[in-house]
Each structure stands twice: as C-alpha cells, then as structure tokens.
Amino acid sequence: VALDLEANARITQAGLFVTPVNLAPGELKQAATEQVLMSLSLQTTQFALTWSALTVRSTGSAADADIKALSLWHDANLNGAIDVGTDTKITSGLNAFLGGVAVLSLSVPQEIGTAIKRYLISADIANFAEPGRTFAVILTSTATFSLVEYSK
C-alpha cells in the first residue's frame, strides 16, 4: 500500500511587537497643531504584516470636542519629532474622537516586518478647548492594530 502524504501548513499569525513611548508635552495650547503625543515602534517576529488602521482611546478630563483631530506619521528618521519633508503623514488628519475612541485609517497601508519602524501619533487641539482639562491617548492592546494580511 502506497501512502501519498503531504503536510501543508499556513502561518496564521505573526507576532507583532509594539513599543509605545509617551512624548506628550506637559501642556497643549488651544489651536496647537501636530502636537506629538506618542511614538510607536513596531516590528514582527518573522513574517511581514500589512497594517491598515489604529484604534486609540482618550483618557483624562478633556471632552472629545477639545481634540480637533489625530494624525499618524511614519517617523522615517526615527527622531521622535515630525519633520515635514522627511516624515510622511499616513492618515487623513481628520480623525476625531467619538465617545472617547478614534479610528485612524491609514491612507497608505504599512508593511511591518522584522526591522523596527517608528510612527508618531499627533493631535490638533481645538481652538476653544477648555483650559485646565487633561488628555492622553492610550492603546488598550495590540488588538487596536488592524492587520490585513501577512507575507513571507
């Protein structure tokens, strides 16, 4: 009796490592734009993943309307600051909080592989944000990253 055995395996998950760093200034002024709040260093365990969106939550006493919009930047030179002309904004810049949650859909999906890539979350503050309120952005887990596929 001849047996024809074939073992096929498909990788269904690659590990995603996320290292967030709080870069928020001590104070945010009304009408301030592109204020860096956090950097995210991303890399995978072995295979590349395609990242399409990020969901963040707000915490603190600020109302949703106090934060005009959030943006996500690819920090190409890894310096933790937004450098127009070097770094690339990868969201529309129109993403706002609704019920304390903001979904930042990437206009250009990012391939995350084993080499570290760094991204910056920035905020535009509303012209009439209430003075004295506090605000921070939090990631609840790596599940806040929408990943659409993997590749070898």
mmCIF file of C-alpha atoms in Angstrom:
data_model
loop_
_atom_site.group_PDB
_atom_site.id
_atom_site.type_symbol
_atom_site.label_atom_id
_atom_site.label_comp_id
_atom_site.label_asym_id
_atom_site.label_seq_id
_atom_site.Cartn_x
_atom_site.Cartn_y
_atom_site.Cartn_z
ATOM 1 C CA VAL A 1 0.000 0.000 0.000
ATOM 2 C CA ALA A 2 1.435 3.323 -1.007
ATOM 3 C CA LEU A 3 0.567 6.380 1.004
ATOM 4 C CA ASP A 4 0.765 9.809 -0.502
ATOM 5 C CA LEU A 5 1.186 12.141 2.433
ATOM 6 C CA GLU A 6 1.596 15.851 2.080
ATOM 7 C CA ALA A 7 1.984 18.153 5.047
ATOM 8 C CA ASN A 8 0.849 21.687 4.389
ATOM 9 C CA ALA A 9 0.945 24.453 6.924
ATOM 10 C CA ARG A 10 -0.169 28.012 6.635
ATOM 11 C CA ILE A 11 1.071 30.607 9.055
ATOM 12 C CA THR A 12 -1.965 32.300 10.533
ATOM 13 C CA GLN A 13 -0.324 34.711 12.890
ATOM 14 C CA ALA A 14 2.954 36.530 13.184
ATOM 15 C CA GLY A 15 3.784 38.174 16.467
ATOM 16 C CA LEU A 16 3.580 41.961 16.499
ATOM 17 C CA PHE A 17 5.792 43.809 18.943
ATOM 18 C CA VAL A 18 4.657 47.313 19.881
ATOM 19 C CA THR A 19 6.769 49.652 21.993
ATOM 20 C CA PRO A 20 4.900 52.873 22.827
ATOM 21 C CA VAL A 21 6.715 55.905 24.257
ATOM 22 C CA ASN A 22 4.887 58.873 25.754
ATOM 23 C CA LEU A 23 6.153 62.055 24.049
ATOM 24 C CA ALA A 24 3.309 64.358 25.094
ATOM 25 C CA PRO A 25 4.348 67.824 26.200
ATOM 26 C CA GLY A 26 3.291 68.921 29.682
ATOM 27 C CA GLU A 27 0.729 71.322 28.228
ATOM 28 C CA LEU A 28 -1.207 71.570 24.991
ATOM 29 C CA LYS A 29 -2.297 75.032 23.908
ATOM 30 C CA GLN A 30 -5.594 75.885 22.225
ATOM 31 C CA ALA A 31 -5.338 75.683 18.410
ATOM 32 C CA ALA A 32 -1.941 73.931 18.551
ATOM 33 C CA THR A 33 -1.381 71.600 15.589
ATOM 34 C CA GLU A 34 0.596 68.387 15.079
ATOM 35 C CA GLN A 35 1.477 68.021 18.748
ATOM 36 C CA VAL A 36 3.314 64.703 19.138
ATOM 37 C CA LEU A 37 1.728 62.581 21.854
ATOM 38 C CA MET A 38 3.281 59.144 21.412
ATOM 39 C CA SER A 39 5.755 57.174 19.338
ATOM 40 C CA LEU A 40 5.128 53.570 18.368
ATOM 41 C CA SER A 41 7.994 51.270 17.419
ATOM 42 C CA LEU A 42 6.639 48.261 15.518
ATOM 43 C CA GLN A 43 8.176 45.014 14.325
ATOM 44 C CA THR A 44 7.128 41.408 13.786
ATOM 45 C CA THR A 45 8.592 38.112 14.914
ATOM 46 C CA GLN A 46 9.271 36.655 11.496
ATOM 47 C CA PHE A 47 6.822 37.437 8.709
ATOM 48 C CA ALA A 48 5.633 40.814 7.477
ATOM 49 C CA LEU A 49 2.155 42.123 8.296
ATOM 50 C CA THR A 50 0.175 44.792 6.494
ATOM 51 C CA TRP A 51 -1.208 47.370 8.922
ATOM 52 C CA SER A 52 -4.335 49.294 7.846
ATOM 53 C CA ALA A 53 -5.744 51.111 10.916
ATOM 54 C CA LEU A 54 -5.162 52.003 14.550
ATOM 55 C CA THR A 55 -7.844 52.454 17.221
ATOM 56 C CA VAL A 56 -6.952 54.632 20.212
ATOM 57 C CA ARG A 57 -8.824 55.738 23.309
ATOM 58 C CA SER A 58 -8.652 59.017 25.143
ATOM 59 C CA THR A 59 -8.314 59.353 28.865
ATOM 60 C CA GLY A 60 -8.454 62.371 31.132
ATOM 61 C CA SER A 61 -10.989 65.142 31.639
ATOM 62 C CA ALA A 62 -10.896 66.598 28.090
ATOM 63 C CA ALA A 63 -14.064 66.278 26.030
ATOM 64 C CA ASP A 64 -13.988 64.743 22.552
ATOM 65 C CA ALA A 65 -14.512 68.234 21.096
ATOM 66 C CA ASP A 66 -11.344 69.541 22.815
ATOM 67 C CA ILE A 67 -9.249 67.461 20.411
ATOM 68 C CA LYS A 68 -9.886 68.566 16.834
ATOM 69 C CA ALA A 69 -8.087 65.679 15.102
ATOM 70 C CA LEU A 70 -5.450 62.984 15.362
ATOM 71 C CA SER A 71 -2.837 62.063 12.787
ATOM 72 C CA LEU A 72 -0.373 59.234 12.347
ATOM 73 C CA TRP A 73 3.072 59.851 10.851
ATOM 74 C CA HIS A 74 5.799 57.468 9.663
ATOM 75 C CA ASP A 75 8.879 58.734 11.531
ATOM 76 C CA ALA A 76 11.342 57.988 8.723
ATOM 77 C CA ASN A 77 14.407 59.368 10.526
ATOM 78 C CA LEU A 78 13.434 57.813 13.891
ATOM 79 C CA ASN A 79 13.953 61.057 15.839
ATOM 80 C CA GLY A 80 10.560 61.232 17.598
ATOM 81 C CA ALA A 81 9.638 64.564 16.006
ATOM 82 C CA ILE A 82 7.558 65.445 12.963
ATOM 83 C CA ASP A 83 9.842 66.616 10.180
ATOM 84 C CA VAL A 84 7.761 67.776 7.218
ATOM 85 C CA GLY A 85 9.510 66.713 4.040
ATOM 86 C CA THR A 86 11.150 63.717 5.735
ATOM 87 C CA ASP A 87 8.329 62.095 7.682
ATOM 88 C CA THR A 88 5.087 61.096 5.975
ATOM 89 C CA LYS A 89 1.558 61.629 7.289
ATOM 90 C CA ILE A 90 -0.213 58.309 6.674
ATOM 91 C CA THR A 91 -3.727 59.260 7.807
ATOM 92 C CA SER A 92 -6.104 61.973 6.622
ATOM 93 C CA GLY A 93 -5.535 64.179 9.648
ATOM 94 C CA LEU A 94 -9.301 64.394 10.091
ATOM 95 C CA ASN A 95 -9.712 61.543 12.578
ATOM 96 C CA ALA A 96 -11.526 62.722 15.704
ATOM 97 C CA PHE A 97 -12.707 61.136 18.924
ATOM 98 C CA LEU A 98 -16.271 59.900 19.193
ATOM 99 C CA GLY A 99 -17.227 58.574 22.609
ATOM 100 C CA GLY A 100 -13.562 58.606 23.603
ATOM 101 C CA VAL A 101 -12.490 56.395 20.663
ATOM 102 C CA ALA A 102 -10.734 57.389 17.436
ATOM 103 C CA VAL A 103 -10.071 55.085 14.493
ATOM 104 C CA LEU A 104 -7.131 56.200 12.370
ATOM 105 C CA SER A 105 -7.444 54.552 8.951
ATOM 106 C CA LEU A 106 -4.130 54.540 7.130
ATOM 107 C CA SER A 107 -4.271 56.194 3.713
ATOM 108 C CA VAL A 108 -1.245 54.113 2.769
ATOM 109 C CA PRO A 109 -1.206 50.678 4.460
ATOM 110 C CA GLN A 110 2.153 49.981 6.074
ATOM 111 C CA GLU A 111 4.136 46.758 5.797
ATOM 112 C CA ILE A 112 5.618 45.907 9.170
ATOM 113 C CA GLY A 113 8.454 43.386 9.162
ATOM 114 C CA THR A 114 11.300 42.322 11.417
ATOM 115 C CA ALA A 115 13.093 45.669 11.136
ATOM 116 C CA ILE A 116 11.777 48.316 13.534
ATOM 117 C CA LYS A 117 9.600 51.056 12.048
ATOM 118 C CA ARG A 118 8.566 54.052 14.123
ATOM 119 C CA TYR A 119 5.323 56.006 13.934
ATOM 120 C CA LEU A 120 4.103 59.149 15.701
ATOM 121 C CA ILE A 121 0.598 59.947 16.916
ATOM 122 C CA SER A 122 -0.094 63.680 16.867
ATOM 123 C CA ALA A 123 -3.050 65.832 17.845
ATOM 124 C CA ASP A 124 -4.568 69.099 16.705
ATOM 125 C CA ILE A 125 -6.159 70.895 19.634
ATOM 126 C CA ALA A 126 -9.491 72.688 19.179
ATOM 127 C CA ASN A 127 -9.472 76.485 19.055
ATOM 128 C CA PHE A 128 -11.751 76.676 22.080
ATOM 129 C CA ALA A 129 -10.556 73.644 24.048
ATOM 130 C CA GLU A 130 -11.405 74.040 27.715
ATOM 131 C CA PRO A 131 -8.297 75.212 29.634
ATOM 132 C CA GLY A 132 -7.187 73.033 32.539
ATOM 133 C CA ARG A 133 -8.533 69.756 31.178
ATOM 134 C CA THR A 134 -6.213 66.772 30.892
ATOM 135 C CA PHE A 135 -5.760 64.443 27.939
ATOM 136 C CA ALA A 136 -3.815 61.343 26.952
ATOM 137 C CA VAL A 137 -4.011 58.707 24.229
ATOM 138 C CA ILE A 138 -3.964 55.051 25.236
ATOM 139 C CA LEU A 139 -3.641 51.755 23.377
ATOM 140 C CA THR A 140 -5.639 49.057 25.108
ATOM 141 C CA SER A 141 -3.789 46.122 23.463
ATOM 142 C CA THR A 142 -2.175 45.052 20.207
ATOM 143 C CA ALA A 143 -5.750 44.259 19.082
ATOM 144 C CA THR A 144 -6.089 48.004 18.448
ATOM 145 C CA PHE A 145 -3.961 47.427 15.322
ATOM 146 C CA SER A 146 -5.947 46.348 12.252
ATOM 147 C CA LEU A 147 -3.786 43.931 10.287
ATOM 148 C CA VAL A 148 -4.990 42.841 6.882
ATOM 149 C CA GLU A 149 -2.533 40.159 5.763
ATOM 150 C CA TYR A 150 0.830 38.584 6.184
ATOM 151 C CA SER A 151 3.546 37.770 3.679
ATOM 152 C CA LYS A 152 6.726 35.704 3.732
#
